C-alpha cells in the first residue's frame, strides 16, 4: 500500500503536471456562475465540469483533478462516470473530504476545519467511486494577535488525523494548510506564520504515523497580504517561499502543489515560474481552481456553442502552468487563444 500511495502521488506531479481544483462547493460555484449570469443547477454544474474534463489535451498538463461530492457521483453525456472519464485520460480523480472551516470556539476571528466524524466510511465509498487522492483545507488567518498557537495546532492535528485515515483507506492525502493572503500583512509576516504552520503540521503528521512518501502538500506561497502597501516582487516571493519550505518541508514529500490564493491567472503562473527558477528537492507544481478556470468560465458563459472556446482557454492556462512548473514560462506566451 505504501508503494501504491507513493506511485500515485508521484504520478500526479510527473512531467511538470499539476492539479485542477474543481471541488468548489455548491455555494462557491454558484458565486462563480452568478458572475457570468448562469443559473447554478445540478445539470449546469455537471456540464461545466464535463467541459473541463473532456478538453482535448488537458491530460498533457493535468495529473489530477479534485472533485466535489456531487461531481464524483455524476456522469458524462454518454453515461460514463466523470471519475472514469478522467481516469481514461490519465488524470487521477481526487475528492474534497472536509466539511468546511467553522468558527474556532473561544478564538474569535479564527477557523477550524471540520469533517473527521464519519470520514473513514466516506473514504471507503469515495475509493469505490474512483478517488485515489483526497484534499482537506485548513485556514489560517493573519490579524491582530492571530493566528493563535491553539488555532495552528488544532488545524495541524486535524490535518494529520485526516491524512492517516486517507492512507488507511489507500488514498493519497493532500495536506492543505493555507495561510490566507486577505489581510494587510507584509511578506515577512506571511513567512513567519507559514513557518509556524508548516512546523506544527509536519510535527502532527509524524505523531500520527503518516508516511510522507504517500502525501502531497498544498500550501500558500509566501506572499504579501492583499492590503499591504508594499507588495513583494515575484523574485522576493520565490526566494522567501523556497527558503521557508527548505526549512520546514522534508524532502520525502513527493510534491508541493501550490494554491493560487486569489492571485490572478497570470500572477499565479508568473510566481510559480519564479519559484521553479530557484527550485528545491521536490516537484513544485500547482493545484489551482480559479487560476485555471476563470478564462474558461468567461469564454463559456453558459452556452453550449462556446464549449470549444472555453476548453481552449482552460487548456491554455494548464499549459502555461505546466511550463511554469518547469521554470520555462515567459510573458510572451500569454497570447489570446482561439479554439
Short mmCIF file of C-alpha atoms in Angstrom, two decimals:
data_model
loop_
_atom_site.label_atom_id
_atom_site.label_comp_id
_atom_site.label_asym_id
_atom_site.label_seq_id
_atom_site.Cartn_x
_atom_site.Cartn_y
_atom_site.Cartn_z
CA UNK A 1 0.00 0.00 0.00
CA UNK A 2 2.84 2.43 0.82
CA UNK A 3 4.36 1.84 -2.61
CA UNK A 4 0.99 2.40 -4.31
CA UNK A 5 0.41 5.66 -2.46
CA UNK A 6 3.87 6.91 -3.38
CA UNK A 7 3.36 5.98 -7.04
CA UNK A 8 0.03 7.80 -7.13
CA UNK A 9 1.44 10.94 -5.52
CA UNK A 10 4.39 10.99 -7.91
CA UNK A 11 2.18 10.39 -10.96
CA UNK A 12 0.05 13.43 -10.18
CA UNK A 13 3.04 15.77 -10.45
CA UNK A 14 5.06 13.85 -13.05
CA UNK A 15 6.39 15.72 -16.09
CA UNK A 16 5.51 19.15 -14.65
CA UNK A 17 1.83 18.27 -14.43
CA UNK A 18 -0.41 19.79 -11.77
CA UNK A 19 -3.90 19.59 -10.32
CA UNK A 20 -7.18 21.12 -11.40
CA UNK A 21 -9.12 22.02 -8.25
CA UNK A 22 -12.72 21.52 -9.44
CA UNK A 23 -14.04 20.92 -5.93
CA UNK A 24 -15.98 24.14 -5.45
CA UNK A 25 -18.87 23.64 -3.05
CA UNK A 26 -22.39 24.23 -4.33
CA UNK A 27 -22.35 27.68 -2.71
CA UNK A 28 -18.97 28.64 -4.14
CA UNK A 29 -19.70 27.56 -7.69
CA UNK A 30 -22.99 29.47 -7.53
CA UNK A 31 -20.94 32.63 -6.96
CA UNK A 32 -18.78 31.74 -9.98
CA UNK A 33 -21.84 31.16 -12.13
CA UNK A 34 -23.52 34.33 -10.84
CA UNK A 35 -20.52 36.31 -12.12
CA UNK A 36 -21.31 35.20 -15.69
CA UNK A 37 -25.09 35.27 -15.36
CA UNK A 38 -25.60 31.49 -15.39
CA UNK A 39 -28.04 29.71 -13.10
CA UNK A 40 -26.33 27.11 -10.91
CA UNK A 41 -28.23 23.85 -11.28
CA UNK A 42 -27.07 20.27 -10.97
CA UNK A 43 -27.13 19.99 -14.78
CA UNK A 44 -25.25 23.25 -15.43
CA UNK A 45 -22.61 22.28 -12.89
CA UNK A 46 -22.31 18.81 -14.44
CA UNK A 47 -22.00 20.20 -17.97
CA UNK A 48 -19.37 22.76 -16.97
CA UNK A 49 -17.20 20.17 -15.20
CA UNK A 50 -17.60 17.78 -18.15
CA UNK A 51 -16.43 20.60 -20.43
CA UNK A 52 -13.22 20.92 -18.44
CA UNK A 53 -12.58 17.20 -18.00
CA UNK A 54 -13.02 16.38 -21.70
CA UNK A 55 -10.96 19.29 -23.02
CA UNK A 56 -8.59 17.91 -25.70
CA UNK A 57 -5.03 17.87 -24.39
CA UNK A 58 -5.81 18.69 -20.76
CA UNK A 59 -4.25 15.39 -19.74
CA UNK A 60 -0.86 16.60 -21.01
CA UNK A 61 -0.73 19.17 -18.22
CA UNK A 62 -3.20 17.97 -15.56
CA UNK A 63 -2.16 14.95 -13.49
CA UNK A 64 -5.06 15.02 -11.06
CA UNK A 65 -8.49 16.62 -10.59
CA UNK A 66 -10.11 17.31 -7.21
CA UNK A 67 -13.84 16.63 -7.34
CA UNK A 68 -16.74 17.65 -5.12
CA UNK A 69 -19.12 15.06 -3.62
CA UNK A 70 -21.80 15.89 -6.19
CA UNK A 71 -19.38 15.69 -9.12
CA UNK A 72 -17.88 12.29 -8.31
CA UNK A 73 -21.42 10.88 -8.47
CA UNK A 74 -22.21 12.46 -11.85
CA UNK A 75 -21.75 11.07 -15.35
CA UNK A 76 -20.88 12.46 -18.77
CA UNK A 77 -23.43 12.77 -21.57
CA UNK A 78 -22.74 9.18 -22.65
CA UNK A 79 -23.35 7.80 -19.15
CA UNK A 80 -19.68 7.31 -18.22
CA UNK A 81 -19.00 8.38 -14.61
CA UNK A 82 -16.92 11.56 -14.60
CA UNK A 83 -14.27 9.90 -12.45
CA UNK A 84 -13.88 7.25 -15.16
CA UNK A 85 -13.70 9.93 -17.85
CA UNK A 86 -10.73 11.43 -16.03
CA UNK A 87 -9.03 8.10 -15.35
CA UNK A 88 -9.33 7.12 -19.02
CA UNK A 89 -7.48 10.31 -19.96
CA UNK A 90 -4.74 9.61 -17.42
CA UNK A 91 -5.82 12.31 -14.95
CA UNK A 92 -6.18 10.82 -11.47
CA UNK A 93 -9.53 11.54 -9.75
CA UNK A 94 -9.46 13.03 -6.26
CA UNK A 95 -12.08 14.21 -3.78
CA UNK A 96 -12.58 17.04 -1.28
CA UNK A 97 -13.49 15.46 2.06
CA UNK A 98 -13.55 18.25 4.66
CA UNK A 99 -16.89 19.85 5.50
CA UNK A 100 -15.61 23.40 5.65
CA UNK A 101 -14.00 25.88 8.02
CA UNK A 102 -16.09 26.92 11.02
CA UNK A 103 -15.58 29.36 13.86
CA UNK A 104 -12.96 28.12 16.31
CA UNK A 105 -14.56 28.06 19.77
CA UNK A 106 -13.11 30.68 22.16
CA UNK A 107 -10.88 32.07 19.39
CA UNK A 108 -12.62 34.99 17.67
CA UNK A 109 -11.58 35.58 14.06
CA UNK A 110 -10.13 32.09 13.64
CA UNK A 111 -11.39 28.96 11.91
CA UNK A 112 -11.14 25.21 12.45
CA UNK A 113 -11.88 22.77 9.66
CA UNK A 114 -14.39 20.03 10.43
CA UNK A 115 -15.28 16.71 8.82
CA UNK A 116 -13.48 13.97 10.76
CA UNK A 117 -16.70 12.39 12.03
CA UNK A 118 -17.64 9.55 9.70
CA UNK A 119 -14.63 10.17 7.46
CA UNK A 120 -13.44 6.54 7.47
CA UNK A 121 -16.71 5.34 5.90
CA UNK A 122 -16.81 8.21 3.43
CA UNK A 123 -13.27 7.48 2.27
CA UNK A 124 -14.18 3.84 1.65
CA UNK A 125 -17.11 4.95 -0.51
CA UNK A 126 -15.06 7.53 -2.39
CA UNK A 127 -12.42 4.93 -3.22
CA UNK A 128 -15.14 2.70 -4.65
CA UNK A 129 -16.30 5.68 -6.73
CA UNK A 130 -12.80 6.06 -8.18
CA UNK A 131 -10.99 8.57 -5.96
CA UNK A 132 -7.29 7.89 -5.46
CA UNK A 133 -6.39 11.05 -3.58
CA UNK A 134 -8.20 13.47 -1.28
CA UNK A 135 -7.99 17.06 -0.07
CA UNK A 136 -8.55 18.73 3.31
CA UNK A 137 -8.12 22.50 3.63
CA UNK A 138 -7.17 24.22 6.87
CA UNK A 139 -7.48 28.01 7.03
CA UNK A 140 -5.01 30.17 8.98
CA UNK A 141 -5.92 33.86 9.28
CA UNK A 142 -3.39 36.63 9.91
CA UNK A 143 -4.62 39.53 12.03
CA UNK A 144 -4.17 41.38 15.29
CA UNK A 145 -2.95 38.77 17.77
CA UNK A 146 -3.72 35.87 15.42
CA UNK A 147 -3.12 33.20 14.44
CA UNK A 148 -3.01 31.72 17.91
CA UNK A 149 -0.98 28.67 18.82
CA UNK A 150 -4.29 26.94 19.58
CA UNK A 151 -5.61 27.53 16.07
CA UNK A 152 -2.45 26.38 14.31
CA UNK A 153 -2.09 23.27 16.45
CA UNK A 154 -5.78 22.30 16.24
CA UNK A 155 -5.77 22.56 12.45
CA UNK A 156 -2.46 20.71 12.17
CA UNK A 157 -3.85 17.90 14.33
CA UNK A 158 -6.99 17.62 12.21
CA UNK A 159 -4.92 17.55 9.00
CA UNK A 160 -2.80 14.74 10.41
CA UNK A 161 -5.80 12.66 11.53
CA UNK A 162 -7.38 13.12 8.11
CA UNK A 163 -4.13 12.10 6.41
CA UNK A 164 -3.84 8.96 8.50
CA UNK A 165 -7.41 7.92 7.66
CA UNK A 166 -6.74 8.52 3.96
CA UNK A 167 -3.66 6.31 3.94
CA UNK A 168 -5.54 3.60 5.83
CA UNK A 169 -8.11 3.67 3.00
CA UNK A 170 -5.47 3.56 0.26
CA UNK A 171 -5.96 7.20 -0.70
CA UNK A 172 -3.20 9.82 -1.02
CA UNK A 173 -3.91 12.78 1.28
CA UNK A 174 -3.28 16.29 0.03
CA UNK A 175 -2.41 18.26 3.14
CA UNK A 176 -3.52 21.88 2.69
CA UNK A 177 -2.59 24.33 5.48
CA UNK A 178 -3.49 27.66 3.85
CA UNK A 179 -2.26 30.91 5.34
CA UNK A 180 -4.68 33.44 3.87
CA UNK A 181 -3.44 36.49 1.95
CA UNK A 182 -6.52 38.62 2.67
CA UNK A 183 -5.03 40.95 5.29
CA UNK A 184 -2.58 43.87 5.09
CA UNK A 185 0.42 41.97 6.41
CA UNK A 186 3.92 42.16 4.95
CA UNK A 187 5.55 39.23 3.20
CA UNK A 188 7.83 38.83 6.23
CA UNK A 189 4.77 38.30 8.44
CA UNK A 190 3.46 35.70 5.99
CA UNK A 191 6.85 33.96 6.13
CA UNK A 192 6.71 33.79 9.92
CA UNK A 193 3.15 32.44 10.07
CA UNK A 194 3.73 29.97 7.24
CA UNK A 195 6.85 28.70 9.00
CA UNK A 196 4.97 28.08 12.25
CA UNK A 197 2.10 26.44 10.42
CA UNK A 198 4.34 24.06 8.49
CA UNK A 199 6.36 23.23 11.61
CA UNK A 200 3.28 22.10 13.54
CA UNK A 201 1.72 20.38 10.55
CA UNK A 202 4.70 18.11 9.98
CA UNK A 203 5.06 17.51 13.71
CA UNK A 204 1.47 16.26 13.86
CA UNK A 205 1.87 14.16 10.70
CA UNK A 206 4.83 12.45 12.37
CA UNK A 207 2.94 11.90 15.62
CA UNK A 208 0.03 10.28 13.73
CA UNK A 209 2.39 7.96 11.85
CA UNK A 210 1.63 9.37 8.38
CA UNK A 211 4.03 8.17 5.68
CA UNK A 212 5.22 11.36 3.99
CA UNK A 213 6.16 9.44 0.85
CA UNK A 214 2.43 8.92 0.26
CA UNK A 215 1.31 12.54 0.63
CA UNK A 216 1.24 15.81 -1.29
CA UNK A 217 1.48 19.26 0.30
CA UNK A 218 -0.81 22.07 -0.93
CA UNK A 219 0.39 25.29 0.71
CA UNK A 220 0.18 29.01 0.10
CA UNK A 221 3.10 30.84 -1.42
CA UNK A 222 4.89 33.23 0.92
CA UNK A 223 3.34 36.45 -0.31
CA UNK A 224 2.26 39.92 0.81
CA UNK A 225 -1.28 40.36 2.12
CA UNK A 226 -3.67 41.88 -0.41
CA UNK A 227 -3.94 45.07 1.63
CA UNK A 228 -0.21 45.57 2.12
CA UNK A 229 1.01 48.84 0.60
CA UNK A 230 4.40 47.35 -0.29
CA UNK A 231 3.68 44.33 -2.50
CA UNK A 232 6.65 41.97 -2.84
CA UNK A 233 8.10 41.24 -6.27
CA UNK A 234 7.92 37.84 -7.91
CA UNK A 235 11.58 37.31 -7.19
CA UNK A 236 11.14 38.04 -3.49
CA UNK A 237 8.08 35.79 -3.31
CA UNK A 238 10.09 32.99 -4.87
CA UNK A 239 13.13 33.47 -2.65
CA UNK A 240 11.20 33.54 0.62
CA UNK A 241 8.85 30.73 -0.41
CA UNK A 242 11.66 28.34 -1.31
CA UNK A 243 13.64 29.31 1.81
CA UNK A 244 10.61 28.68 4.04
CA UNK A 245 9.93 25.29 2.51
CA UNK A 246 13.56 24.20 2.60
CA UNK A 247 13.49 24.89 6.33
CA UNK A 248 10.27 23.04 7.10
CA UNK A 249 9.22 20.52 4.43
CA UNK A 250 11.01 17.14 4.39
CA UNK A 251 12.43 16.01 1.07
CA UNK A 252 10.40 12.79 1.45
CA UNK A 253 7.26 14.65 0.31
CA UNK A 254 6.74 13.64 -3.36
CA UNK A 255 5.49 17.04 -4.43
CA UNK A 256 4.33 20.51 -3.44
CA UNK A 257 1.29 21.81 -5.32
CA UNK A 258 0.71 25.47 -4.57
CA UNK A 259 -2.72 27.04 -4.23
CA UNK A 260 -3.30 30.31 -6.07
CA UNK A 261 -4.83 32.08 -3.06
CA UNK A 262 -6.80 34.65 -5.00
CA UNK A 263 -3.99 35.68 -7.34
CA UNK A 264 -4.94 36.45 -10.93
CA UNK A 265 -4.37 33.75 -13.52
CA UNK A 266 -1.17 35.29 -14.83
CA UNK A 267 0.15 36.26 -11.37
CA UNK A 268 -0.22 32.66 -10.17
CA UNK A 269 1.65 31.41 -13.23
CA UNK A 270 4.39 34.03 -13.02
CA UNK A 271 5.05 33.41 -9.33
CA UNK A 272 5.11 29.64 -9.82
CA UNK A 273 7.64 30.12 -12.60
CA UNK A 274 9.86 32.31 -10.39
CA UNK A 275 9.72 29.68 -7.64
CA UNK A 276 10.82 26.98 -10.08
CA UNK A 277 13.71 29.09 -11.33
CA UNK A 278 15.13 28.54 -7.83
CA UNK A 279 13.75 25.03 -7.28
CA UNK A 280 14.08 22.54 -4.46
CA UNK A 281 14.22 18.80 -3.75
CA UNK A 282 10.52 18.33 -4.62
CA UNK A 283 8.48 18.94 -7.76
CA UNK A 284 6.99 22.42 -7.29
CA UNK A 285 3.70 22.47 -9.14
CA UNK A 286 0.16 23.82 -8.95
CA UNK A 287 -3.29 22.94 -7.61
CA UNK A 288 -5.32 25.84 -8.92
CA UNK A 289 -9.05 26.49 -9.06
CA UNK A 290 -9.89 29.99 -10.28
CA UNK A 291 -6.39 30.48 -11.69
CA UNK A 292 -7.09 27.64 -14.15
CA UNK A 293 -10.78 28.25 -14.73
CA UNK A 294 -11.54 31.97 -14.83
CA UNK A 295 -10.85 32.49 -18.53
CA UNK A 296 -12.68 29.28 -19.42
CA UNK A 297 -15.68 30.29 -17.33
CA UNK A 298 -15.87 33.67 -19.06
CA UNK A 299 -15.50 32.09 -22.51
CA UNK A 300 -18.22 29.52 -21.80
CA UNK A 301 -20.84 31.90 -20.44
CA UNK A 302 -23.31 29.05 -20.08
CA UNK A 303 -23.59 28.50 -23.84
CA UNK A 304 -23.08 25.03 -25.33
CA UNK A 305 -21.90 26.69 -28.55
CA UNK A 306 -18.92 28.14 -26.64
CA UNK A 307 -17.64 24.77 -25.44
CA UNK A 308 -14.59 24.58 -27.71
CA UNK A 309 -13.57 28.16 -26.96
CA UNK A 310 -13.87 27.53 -23.23
CA UNK A 311 -11.89 24.29 -23.48
CA UNK A 312 -9.15 26.06 -25.40
CA UNK A 313 -8.94 28.77 -22.73
CA UNK A 314 -8.67 26.14 -19.98
CA UNK A 315 -6.01 24.10 -21.77
CA UNK A 316 -4.02 27.26 -22.45
CA UNK A 317 -3.89 28.06 -18.75
CA UNK A 318 -2.99 24.46 -17.92
CA UNK A 319 -0.13 24.60 -20.42
CA UNK A 320 1.12 27.92 -19.07
CA UNK A 321 1.26 26.50 -15.56
CA UNK A 322 2.91 23.27 -16.69
CA UNK A 323 5.61 25.43 -18.29
CA UNK A 324 5.89 27.40 -15.04
CA UNK A 325 6.26 24.15 -13.10
CA UNK A 326 9.43 23.63 -15.14
CA UNK A 327 10.58 27.25 -14.88
CA UNK A 328 10.04 27.65 -18.63
CA UNK A 329 7.19 30.18 -18.77
CA UNK A 330 7.52 33.72 -20.06
CA UNK A 331 5.02 36.53 -20.57
CA UNK A 332 5.33 36.41 -24.38
CA UNK A 333 3.48 33.08 -24.32
CA UNK A 334 0.38 34.80 -22.89
CA UNK A 335 -1.36 35.40 -26.21
CA UNK A 336 -5.09 35.19 -26.91
CA UNK A 337 -6.05 31.62 -27.70
CA UNK A 338 -8.57 30.60 -30.35
CA UNK A 339 -10.50 27.33 -30.21
#
